[in-house]
Short mmCIF file of C-alpha atoms in Angstrom, two decimals:
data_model
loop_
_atom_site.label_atom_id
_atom_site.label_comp_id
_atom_site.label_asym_id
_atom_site.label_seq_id
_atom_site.Cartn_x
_atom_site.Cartn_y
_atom_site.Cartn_z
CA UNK C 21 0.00 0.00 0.00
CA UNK C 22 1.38 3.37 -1.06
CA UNK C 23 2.81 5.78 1.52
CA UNK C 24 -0.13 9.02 2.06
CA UNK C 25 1.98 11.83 0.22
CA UNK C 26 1.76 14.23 3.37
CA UNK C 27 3.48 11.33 5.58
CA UNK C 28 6.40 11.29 3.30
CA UNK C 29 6.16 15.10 3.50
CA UNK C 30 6.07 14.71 7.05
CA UNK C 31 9.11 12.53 7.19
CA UNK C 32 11.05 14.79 4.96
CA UNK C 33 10.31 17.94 7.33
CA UNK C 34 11.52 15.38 10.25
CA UNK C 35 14.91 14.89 9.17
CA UNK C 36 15.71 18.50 7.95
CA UNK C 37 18.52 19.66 10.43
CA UNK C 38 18.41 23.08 12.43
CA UNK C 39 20.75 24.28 9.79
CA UNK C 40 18.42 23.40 7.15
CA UNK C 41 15.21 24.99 8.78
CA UNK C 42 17.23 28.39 9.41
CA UNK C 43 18.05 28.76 6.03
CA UNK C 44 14.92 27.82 4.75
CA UNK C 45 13.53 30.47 7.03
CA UNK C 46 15.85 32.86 5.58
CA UNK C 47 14.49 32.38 2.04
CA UNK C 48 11.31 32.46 3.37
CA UNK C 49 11.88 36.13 4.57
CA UNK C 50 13.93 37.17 1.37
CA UNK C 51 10.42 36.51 -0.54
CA UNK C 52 8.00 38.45 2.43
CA UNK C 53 10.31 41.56 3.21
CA UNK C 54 8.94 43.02 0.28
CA UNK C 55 5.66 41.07 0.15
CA UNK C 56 4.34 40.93 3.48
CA UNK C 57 6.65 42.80 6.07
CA UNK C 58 5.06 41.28 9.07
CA UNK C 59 6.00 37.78 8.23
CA UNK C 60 9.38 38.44 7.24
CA UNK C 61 10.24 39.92 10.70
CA UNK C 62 8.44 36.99 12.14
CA UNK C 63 10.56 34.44 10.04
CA UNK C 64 13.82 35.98 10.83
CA UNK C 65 13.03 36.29 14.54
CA UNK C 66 12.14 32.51 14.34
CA UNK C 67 15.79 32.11 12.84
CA UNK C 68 17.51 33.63 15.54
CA UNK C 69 16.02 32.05 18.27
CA UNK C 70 16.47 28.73 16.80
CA UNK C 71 20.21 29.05 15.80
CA UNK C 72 20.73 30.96 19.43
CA UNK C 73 18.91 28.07 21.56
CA UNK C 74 20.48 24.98 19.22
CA UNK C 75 23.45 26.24 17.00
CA UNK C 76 25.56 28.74 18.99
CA UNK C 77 28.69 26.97 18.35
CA UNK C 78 28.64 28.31 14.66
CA UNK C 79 28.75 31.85 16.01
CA UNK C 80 32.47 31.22 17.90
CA UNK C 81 35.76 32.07 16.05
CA UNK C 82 37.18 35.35 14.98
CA UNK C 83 35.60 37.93 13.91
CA UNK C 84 36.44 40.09 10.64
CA UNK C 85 37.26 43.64 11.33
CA UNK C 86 34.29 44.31 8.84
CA UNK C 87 32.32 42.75 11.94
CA UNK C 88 33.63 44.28 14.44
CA UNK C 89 32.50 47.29 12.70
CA UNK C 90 29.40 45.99 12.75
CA UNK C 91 28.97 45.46 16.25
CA UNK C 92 30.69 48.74 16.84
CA UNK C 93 27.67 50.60 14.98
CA UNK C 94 24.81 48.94 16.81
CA UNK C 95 26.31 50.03 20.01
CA UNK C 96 26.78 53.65 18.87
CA UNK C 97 23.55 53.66 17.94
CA UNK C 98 22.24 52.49 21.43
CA UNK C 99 24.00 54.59 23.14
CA UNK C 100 22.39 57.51 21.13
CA UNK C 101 19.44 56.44 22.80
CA UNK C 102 20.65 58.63 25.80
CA UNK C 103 20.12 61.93 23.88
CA UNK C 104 16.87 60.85 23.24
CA UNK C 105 13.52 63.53 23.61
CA UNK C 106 11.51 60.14 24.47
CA UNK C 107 13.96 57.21 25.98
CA UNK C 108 11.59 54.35 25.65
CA UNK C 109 10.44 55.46 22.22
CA UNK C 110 13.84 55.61 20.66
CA UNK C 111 14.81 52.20 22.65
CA UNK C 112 11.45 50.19 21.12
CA UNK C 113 12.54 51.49 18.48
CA UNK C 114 16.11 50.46 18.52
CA UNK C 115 15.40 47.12 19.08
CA UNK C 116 12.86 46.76 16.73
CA UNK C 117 14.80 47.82 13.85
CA UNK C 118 18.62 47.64 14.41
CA UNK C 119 17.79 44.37 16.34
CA UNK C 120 16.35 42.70 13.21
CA UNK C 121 19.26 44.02 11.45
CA UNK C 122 22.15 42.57 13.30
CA UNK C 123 20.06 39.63 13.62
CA UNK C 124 19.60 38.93 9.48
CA UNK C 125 23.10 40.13 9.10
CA UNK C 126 24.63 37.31 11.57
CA UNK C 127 22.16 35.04 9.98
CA UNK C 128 23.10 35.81 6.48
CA UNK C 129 27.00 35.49 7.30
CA UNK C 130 26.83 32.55 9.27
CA UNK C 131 24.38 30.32 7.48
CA UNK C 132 24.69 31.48 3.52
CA UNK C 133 28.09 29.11 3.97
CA UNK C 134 27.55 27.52 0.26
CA UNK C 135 27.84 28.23 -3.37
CA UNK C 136 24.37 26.43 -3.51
CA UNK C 137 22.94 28.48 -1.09
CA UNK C 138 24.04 31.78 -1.70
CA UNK C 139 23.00 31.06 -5.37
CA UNK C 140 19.31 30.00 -4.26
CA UNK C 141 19.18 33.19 -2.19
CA UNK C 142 20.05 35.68 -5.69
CA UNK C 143 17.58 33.82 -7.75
CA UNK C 144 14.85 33.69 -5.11
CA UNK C 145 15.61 37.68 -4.43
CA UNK C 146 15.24 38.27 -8.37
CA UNK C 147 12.04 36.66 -8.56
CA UNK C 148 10.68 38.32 -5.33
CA UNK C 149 11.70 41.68 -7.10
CA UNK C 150 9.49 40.51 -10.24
CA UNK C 151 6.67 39.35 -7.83
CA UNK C 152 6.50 43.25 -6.23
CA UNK C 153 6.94 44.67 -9.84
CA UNK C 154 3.34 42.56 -10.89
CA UNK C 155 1.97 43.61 -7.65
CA UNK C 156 3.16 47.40 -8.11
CA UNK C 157 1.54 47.40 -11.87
CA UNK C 158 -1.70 46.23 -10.48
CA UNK C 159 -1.58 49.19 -8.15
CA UNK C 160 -0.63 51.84 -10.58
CA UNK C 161 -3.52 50.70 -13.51
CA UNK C 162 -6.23 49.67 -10.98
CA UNK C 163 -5.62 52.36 -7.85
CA UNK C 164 -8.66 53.79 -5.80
CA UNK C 165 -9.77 57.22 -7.00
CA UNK C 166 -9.00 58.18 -3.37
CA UNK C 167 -5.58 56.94 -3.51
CA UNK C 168 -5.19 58.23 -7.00
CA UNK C 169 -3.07 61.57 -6.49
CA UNK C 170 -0.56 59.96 -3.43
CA UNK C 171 2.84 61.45 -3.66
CA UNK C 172 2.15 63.93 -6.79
CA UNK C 173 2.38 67.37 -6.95
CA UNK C 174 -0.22 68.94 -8.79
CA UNK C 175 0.96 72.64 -8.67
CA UNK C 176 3.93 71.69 -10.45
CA UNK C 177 3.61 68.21 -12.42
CA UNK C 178 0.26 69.14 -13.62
CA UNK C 179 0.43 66.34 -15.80
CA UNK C 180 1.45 63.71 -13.45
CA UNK C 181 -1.19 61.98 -12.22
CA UNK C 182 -0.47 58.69 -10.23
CA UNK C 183 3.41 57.23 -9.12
CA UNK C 184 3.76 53.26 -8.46
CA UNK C 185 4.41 52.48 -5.04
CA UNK C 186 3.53 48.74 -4.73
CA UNK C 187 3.74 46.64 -1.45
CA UNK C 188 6.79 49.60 -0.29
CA UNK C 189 4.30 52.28 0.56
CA UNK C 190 5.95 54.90 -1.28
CA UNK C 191 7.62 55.35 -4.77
CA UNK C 192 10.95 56.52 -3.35
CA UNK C 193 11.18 53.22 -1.08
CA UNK C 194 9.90 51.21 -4.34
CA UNK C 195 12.53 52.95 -6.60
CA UNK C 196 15.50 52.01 -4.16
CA UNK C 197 14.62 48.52 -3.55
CA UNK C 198 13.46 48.07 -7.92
CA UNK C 199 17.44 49.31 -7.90
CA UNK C 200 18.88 46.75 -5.73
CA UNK C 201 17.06 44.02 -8.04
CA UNK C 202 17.71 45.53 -11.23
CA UNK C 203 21.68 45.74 -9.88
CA UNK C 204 21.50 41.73 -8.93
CA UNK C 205 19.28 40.60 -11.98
CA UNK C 206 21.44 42.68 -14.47
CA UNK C 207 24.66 41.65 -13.13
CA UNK C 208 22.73 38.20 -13.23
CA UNK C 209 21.44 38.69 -17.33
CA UNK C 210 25.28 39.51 -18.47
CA UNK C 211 26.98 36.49 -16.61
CA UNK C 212 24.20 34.24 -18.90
CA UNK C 213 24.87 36.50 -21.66
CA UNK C 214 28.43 35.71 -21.36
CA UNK C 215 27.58 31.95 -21.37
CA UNK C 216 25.81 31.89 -24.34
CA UNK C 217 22.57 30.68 -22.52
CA UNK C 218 19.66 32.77 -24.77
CA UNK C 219 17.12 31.07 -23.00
CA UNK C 220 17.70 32.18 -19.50
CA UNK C 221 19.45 35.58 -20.49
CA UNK C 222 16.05 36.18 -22.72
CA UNK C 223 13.92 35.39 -19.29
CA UNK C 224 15.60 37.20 -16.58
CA UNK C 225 16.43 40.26 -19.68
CA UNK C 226 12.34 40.33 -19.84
CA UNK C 227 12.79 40.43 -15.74
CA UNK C 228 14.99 43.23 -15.42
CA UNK C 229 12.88 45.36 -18.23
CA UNK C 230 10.08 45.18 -16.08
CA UNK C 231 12.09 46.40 -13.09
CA UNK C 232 13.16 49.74 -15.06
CA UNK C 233 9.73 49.94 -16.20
CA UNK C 234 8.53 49.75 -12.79
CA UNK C 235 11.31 52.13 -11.57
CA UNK C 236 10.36 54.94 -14.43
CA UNK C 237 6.94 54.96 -13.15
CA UNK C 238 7.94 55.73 -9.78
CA UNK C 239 8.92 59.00 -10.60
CA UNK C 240 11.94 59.19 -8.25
CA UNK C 241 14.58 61.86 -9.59
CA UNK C 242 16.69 60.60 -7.38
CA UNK C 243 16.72 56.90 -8.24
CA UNK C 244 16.94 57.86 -11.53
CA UNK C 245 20.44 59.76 -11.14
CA UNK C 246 21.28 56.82 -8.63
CA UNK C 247 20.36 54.09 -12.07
CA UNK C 248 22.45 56.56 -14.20
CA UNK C 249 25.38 56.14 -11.69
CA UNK C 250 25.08 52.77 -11.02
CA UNK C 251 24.96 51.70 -14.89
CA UNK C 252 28.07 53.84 -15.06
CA UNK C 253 30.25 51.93 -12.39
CA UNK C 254 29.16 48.43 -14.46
CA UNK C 255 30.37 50.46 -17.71
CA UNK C 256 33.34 51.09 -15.80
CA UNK C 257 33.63 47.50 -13.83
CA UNK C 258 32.23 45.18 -15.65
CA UNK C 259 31.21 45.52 -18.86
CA UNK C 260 32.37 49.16 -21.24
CA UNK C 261 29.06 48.51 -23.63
CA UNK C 262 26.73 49.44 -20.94
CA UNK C 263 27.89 53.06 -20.91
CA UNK C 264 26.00 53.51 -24.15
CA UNK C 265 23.01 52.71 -22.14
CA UNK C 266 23.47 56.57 -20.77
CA UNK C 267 23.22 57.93 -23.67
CA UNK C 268 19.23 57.20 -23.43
CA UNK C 269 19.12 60.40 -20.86
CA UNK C 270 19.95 63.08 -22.86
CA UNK C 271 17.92 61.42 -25.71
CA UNK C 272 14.55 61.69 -23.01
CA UNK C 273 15.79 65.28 -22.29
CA UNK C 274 15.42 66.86 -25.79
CA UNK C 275 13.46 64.38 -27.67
CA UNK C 276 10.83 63.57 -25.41
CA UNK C 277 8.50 66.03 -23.43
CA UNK C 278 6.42 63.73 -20.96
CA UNK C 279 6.41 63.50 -17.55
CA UNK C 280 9.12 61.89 -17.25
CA UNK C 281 11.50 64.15 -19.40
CA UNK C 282 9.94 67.35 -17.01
CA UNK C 283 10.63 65.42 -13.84
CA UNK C 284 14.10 65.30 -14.91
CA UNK C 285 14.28 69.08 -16.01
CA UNK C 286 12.82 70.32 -12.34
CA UNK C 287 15.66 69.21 -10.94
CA UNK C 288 17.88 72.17 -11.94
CA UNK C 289 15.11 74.36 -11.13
CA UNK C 290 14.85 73.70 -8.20
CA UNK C 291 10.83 75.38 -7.70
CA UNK C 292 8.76 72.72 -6.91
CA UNK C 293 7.83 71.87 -3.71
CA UNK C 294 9.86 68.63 -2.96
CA UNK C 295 13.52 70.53 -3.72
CA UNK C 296 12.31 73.25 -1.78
CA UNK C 297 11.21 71.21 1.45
CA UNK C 298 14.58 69.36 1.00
CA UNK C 299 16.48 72.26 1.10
CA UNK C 300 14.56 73.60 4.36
CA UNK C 301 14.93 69.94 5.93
CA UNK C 302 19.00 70.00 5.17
CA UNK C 303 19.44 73.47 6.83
CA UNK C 304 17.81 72.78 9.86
CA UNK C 305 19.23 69.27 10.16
CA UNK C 306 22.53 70.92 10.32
CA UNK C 307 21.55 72.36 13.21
CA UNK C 308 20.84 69.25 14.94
CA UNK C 309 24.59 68.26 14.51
CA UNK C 310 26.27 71.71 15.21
CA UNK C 311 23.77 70.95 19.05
CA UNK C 312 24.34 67.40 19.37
CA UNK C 313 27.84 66.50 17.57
CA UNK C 314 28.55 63.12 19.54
CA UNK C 315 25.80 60.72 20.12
CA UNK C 316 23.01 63.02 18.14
CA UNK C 317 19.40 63.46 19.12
CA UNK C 318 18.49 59.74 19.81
CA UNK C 319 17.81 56.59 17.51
CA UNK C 320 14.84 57.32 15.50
CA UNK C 321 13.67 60.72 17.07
CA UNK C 322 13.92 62.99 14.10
CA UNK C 323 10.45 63.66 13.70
CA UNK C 324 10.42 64.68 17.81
CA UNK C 325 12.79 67.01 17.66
CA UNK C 326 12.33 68.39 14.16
CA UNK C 327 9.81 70.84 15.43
CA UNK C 328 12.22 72.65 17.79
CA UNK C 329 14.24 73.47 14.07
CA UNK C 330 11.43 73.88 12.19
CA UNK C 331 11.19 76.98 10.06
CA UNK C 332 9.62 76.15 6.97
CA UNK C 333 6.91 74.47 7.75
CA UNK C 334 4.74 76.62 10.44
CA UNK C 335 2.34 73.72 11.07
CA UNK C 336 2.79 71.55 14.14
CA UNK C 337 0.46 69.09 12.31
CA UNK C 338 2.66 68.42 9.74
CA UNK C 339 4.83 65.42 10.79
CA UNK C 340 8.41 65.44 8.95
CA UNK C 341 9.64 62.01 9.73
CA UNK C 342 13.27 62.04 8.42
CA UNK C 343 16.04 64.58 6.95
CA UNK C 344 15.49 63.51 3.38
CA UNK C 345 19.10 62.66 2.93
CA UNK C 346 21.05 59.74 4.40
CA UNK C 347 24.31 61.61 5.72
CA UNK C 348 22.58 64.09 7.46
CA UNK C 349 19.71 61.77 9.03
CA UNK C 350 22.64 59.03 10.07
CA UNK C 351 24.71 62.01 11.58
CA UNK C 352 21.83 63.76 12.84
CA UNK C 353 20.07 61.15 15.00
CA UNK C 354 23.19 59.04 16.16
CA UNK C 355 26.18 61.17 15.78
CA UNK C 356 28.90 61.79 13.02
CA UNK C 357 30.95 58.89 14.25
CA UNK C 358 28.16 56.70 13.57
CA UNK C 359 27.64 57.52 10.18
CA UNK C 360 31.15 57.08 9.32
CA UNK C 361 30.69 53.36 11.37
CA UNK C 362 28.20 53.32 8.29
CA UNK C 363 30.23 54.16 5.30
CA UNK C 364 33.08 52.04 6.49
CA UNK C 365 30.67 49.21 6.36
CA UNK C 366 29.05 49.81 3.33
CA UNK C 367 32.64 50.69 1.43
CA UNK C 368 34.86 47.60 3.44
CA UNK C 369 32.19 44.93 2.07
CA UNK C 370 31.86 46.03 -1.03
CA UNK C 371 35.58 46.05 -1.97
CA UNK C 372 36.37 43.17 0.34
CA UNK C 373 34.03 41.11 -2.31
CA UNK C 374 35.47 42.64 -5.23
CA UNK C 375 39.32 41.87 -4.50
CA UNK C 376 38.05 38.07 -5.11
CA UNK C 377 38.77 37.96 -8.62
CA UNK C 378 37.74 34.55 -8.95
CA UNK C 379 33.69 34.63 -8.24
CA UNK C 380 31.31 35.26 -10.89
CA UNK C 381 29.83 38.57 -11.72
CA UNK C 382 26.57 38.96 -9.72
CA UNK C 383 29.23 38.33 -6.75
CA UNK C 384 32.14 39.93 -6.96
CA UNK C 385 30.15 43.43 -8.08
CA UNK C 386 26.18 42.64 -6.77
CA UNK C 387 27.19 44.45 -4.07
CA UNK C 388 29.37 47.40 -4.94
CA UNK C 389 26.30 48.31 -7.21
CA UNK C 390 24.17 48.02 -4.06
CA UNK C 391 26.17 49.96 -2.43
CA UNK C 392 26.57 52.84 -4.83
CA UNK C 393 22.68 53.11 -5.05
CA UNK C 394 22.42 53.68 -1.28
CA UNK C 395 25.16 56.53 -1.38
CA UNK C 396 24.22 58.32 -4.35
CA UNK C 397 20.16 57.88 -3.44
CA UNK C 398 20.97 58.86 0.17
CA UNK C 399 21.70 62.56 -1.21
CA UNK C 400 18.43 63.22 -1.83
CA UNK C 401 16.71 60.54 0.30
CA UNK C 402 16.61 58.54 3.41
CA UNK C 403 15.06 55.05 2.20
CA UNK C 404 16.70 53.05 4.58
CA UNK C 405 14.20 54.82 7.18
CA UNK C 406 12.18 51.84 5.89
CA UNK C 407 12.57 48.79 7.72
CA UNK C 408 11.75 47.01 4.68
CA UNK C 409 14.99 48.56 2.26
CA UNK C 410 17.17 48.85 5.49
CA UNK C 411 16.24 44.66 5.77
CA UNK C 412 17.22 43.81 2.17
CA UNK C 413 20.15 46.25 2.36
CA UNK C 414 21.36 44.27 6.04
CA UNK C 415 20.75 41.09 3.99
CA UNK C 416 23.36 41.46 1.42
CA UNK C 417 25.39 42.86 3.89
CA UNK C 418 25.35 39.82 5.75
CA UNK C 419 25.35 38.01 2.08
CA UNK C 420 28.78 39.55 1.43
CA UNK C 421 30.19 38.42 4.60
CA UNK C 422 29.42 35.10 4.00
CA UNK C 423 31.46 35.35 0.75
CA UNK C 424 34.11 37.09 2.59
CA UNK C 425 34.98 34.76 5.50
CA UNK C 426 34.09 31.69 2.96
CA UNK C 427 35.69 32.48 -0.33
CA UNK C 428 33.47 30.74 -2.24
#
């Protein structure tokens, strides 16, 4: 008599090691970060309790100064929590978000130990960023009349009438994360290219034109100029052909007189309303860290002291929740030290992956690209105020480390 399919299913789960079920858990929250936020916090909280109450062993040894830089950064930003208008606030807070951090970074190091693996987690990240993409499309055809003019400015984009936002909330978020897929999946479409294999390269090439689709109807200037920067570093990296690929900008600029092409135009005009809040946000964030150079206001209590710097916008209802732009935010909040904790993160595991010469291209430069998205975007944005970006961005982190102490 045959076996009942769910009893074999049963016995398979059985014999999966702790190992096994972490990383399974892992991939579980690379597809719901972006889908459903909730359960990838829950799945990478169940990860960390399992490999701290029956795997600690894996977590001895030496650490890599990278690490250590790590670990230096979560502390600074604790001890921020001193400064703090609102002390339990900012520590709920802390441990909400840079606990979840540290905790998928460890993770990530620690249990992405294979080629296999580490390849399983690219490909299932790619597909999760097609997955949002068909979600985000549904939004932007099919949105609620009420929802309809989120995020535009009517006084001066007349003509724009709706920006794709997806399962992020908000087109900025959308356009960083769409940029950390479109870096991975087009790092991914050349190494196939290279191979000769049309019939993958012609699948994940229709993948990644989706994701610029996507990331055009966003409407971010900003992760626009950060695309345009990172396709410039792969011209210069990787592959010299794709700096033909910027040619395309000056082609929108005088050839094409959309929304797009006067989205791109306002930003040396700097009139509409977004610039001009910017600039307001910058100037009194500056005084922030001329008052509090060492530690900075607090973890996470911009938007309670912002009001005590506010003069632009004379309206105690309006809630400004961040700086608009990374440096100042990071420097702002938790000191100048800590956002130079940051960058030396950021910077050392980037080019600690890229001295490998022998890994394949989605490796050695998937996260150099990653990297130069967050630093130019950060100029004019602070997406990694979003635990979901900050997640995926703490991910690869984590993802590079693994290659690092591995060399795969």
């Amino acid at each position: 008599m045959a076996r009942p399919r769910n009893g074999a299913l049963m016995d398979a789960l059985r014999r999966l090691s702790v190992d096994q079920w972490i990383v399974y858990l892992l991939y579980g929250a690379t597809v719901c970060i972006s889908l459903l936020p909730i359960g990838g916090n829950v799945l990478i909280i169940v990860a960390g309790l399992l490999a701290l109450l029956f795997d600690r062993q894996r977590f001895t040894g030496t650490l890599h100064w990278l690490q250590w830089a790590v670990l230096g950064f979560i502390l600074w930003t604790g001890i921020s929590i001193v400064n703090s208008a609102n002390v339990p606030w900012s520590a709920m807070s802390w441990l909400y978000h840079i606990g979840m951090y540290g905790s998928i970074y460890w993770l990530m190091t620690y249990y992405m130990d294979t080629e296999r693996r580490q390849k399983t987690f690219l490909s299932l990240f790619c597909m999760t960023g097609f997955l949002v993409c068909l979600g985000a499309g549904y939004q932007y055809f099919y949105m609620t009349p009420e929802h309809i003019h989120e995020w535009v400015d009517n006084v001066h984009f007349p003509g724009l009438m709706r920006r794709m936002y997806g399962t992020l909330q908000n087109p900025n978020l959308l356009g960083e994360y769409l940029l950390f897929t479109i870096s991975i999946g087009g790092l991914g479409t050349m190494q196939v290219l290279k191979a000769k294999d049309w019939n993958r390269s012609a699948m994940m090439g229709f993948a990644v034109a989706v994701m610029l689709l996507c990331l055009v109807l966003t409407y971010s200037r900003g992760m626009w100029l950060s695309l345009a920067v990172a396709v410039f570093v792969a011209g210069i990296c990787v592959e010299r052909r794709l700096l033909y690929a910027l040619l395309a900008v000056p082609l929108v600029l005088f050839f094409y007189h959309g929304e797009v092409s006067s989205r791109l135009w306002s930003l040396f005009s700097g009139q509409d309303t977004s610039v001009m809040l910017r600039w307001a946000l910058w100037d009194s964030t500056m005084y922030m860290i001329e008052d509090f150079p060492i530690f900075g206001i607090g973890w996470d209590t911009f938007w309670l002291t912002y009001p005590d710097y506010n003069y632009f916008i004379q309206d105690p209802t309006v809630i400004i929740y961040h700086a608009h732009n990374l440096y100042l935010q990071v420097a702002a909040e938790t000191g100048p030290i800590s956002l130079c904790l940051l960058l030396a993160i950021l910077l050392g595991h980037s080019r600690n992956v890229q001295k490998q010469k022998h890994l394949s291209i989605p490796f050695r430069y998937g996260m150099t690209l990653i990297t130069v998205v967050v630093l130019v975007s950060g100029l004019f944005d602070h997406a990694l105020y979003s635990q979901q970006v900050s997640l995926v961005l703490w991910q690869f982190l984590g993802f590079a480390m693994s290659v690092i102490r591995n060399k795969i």
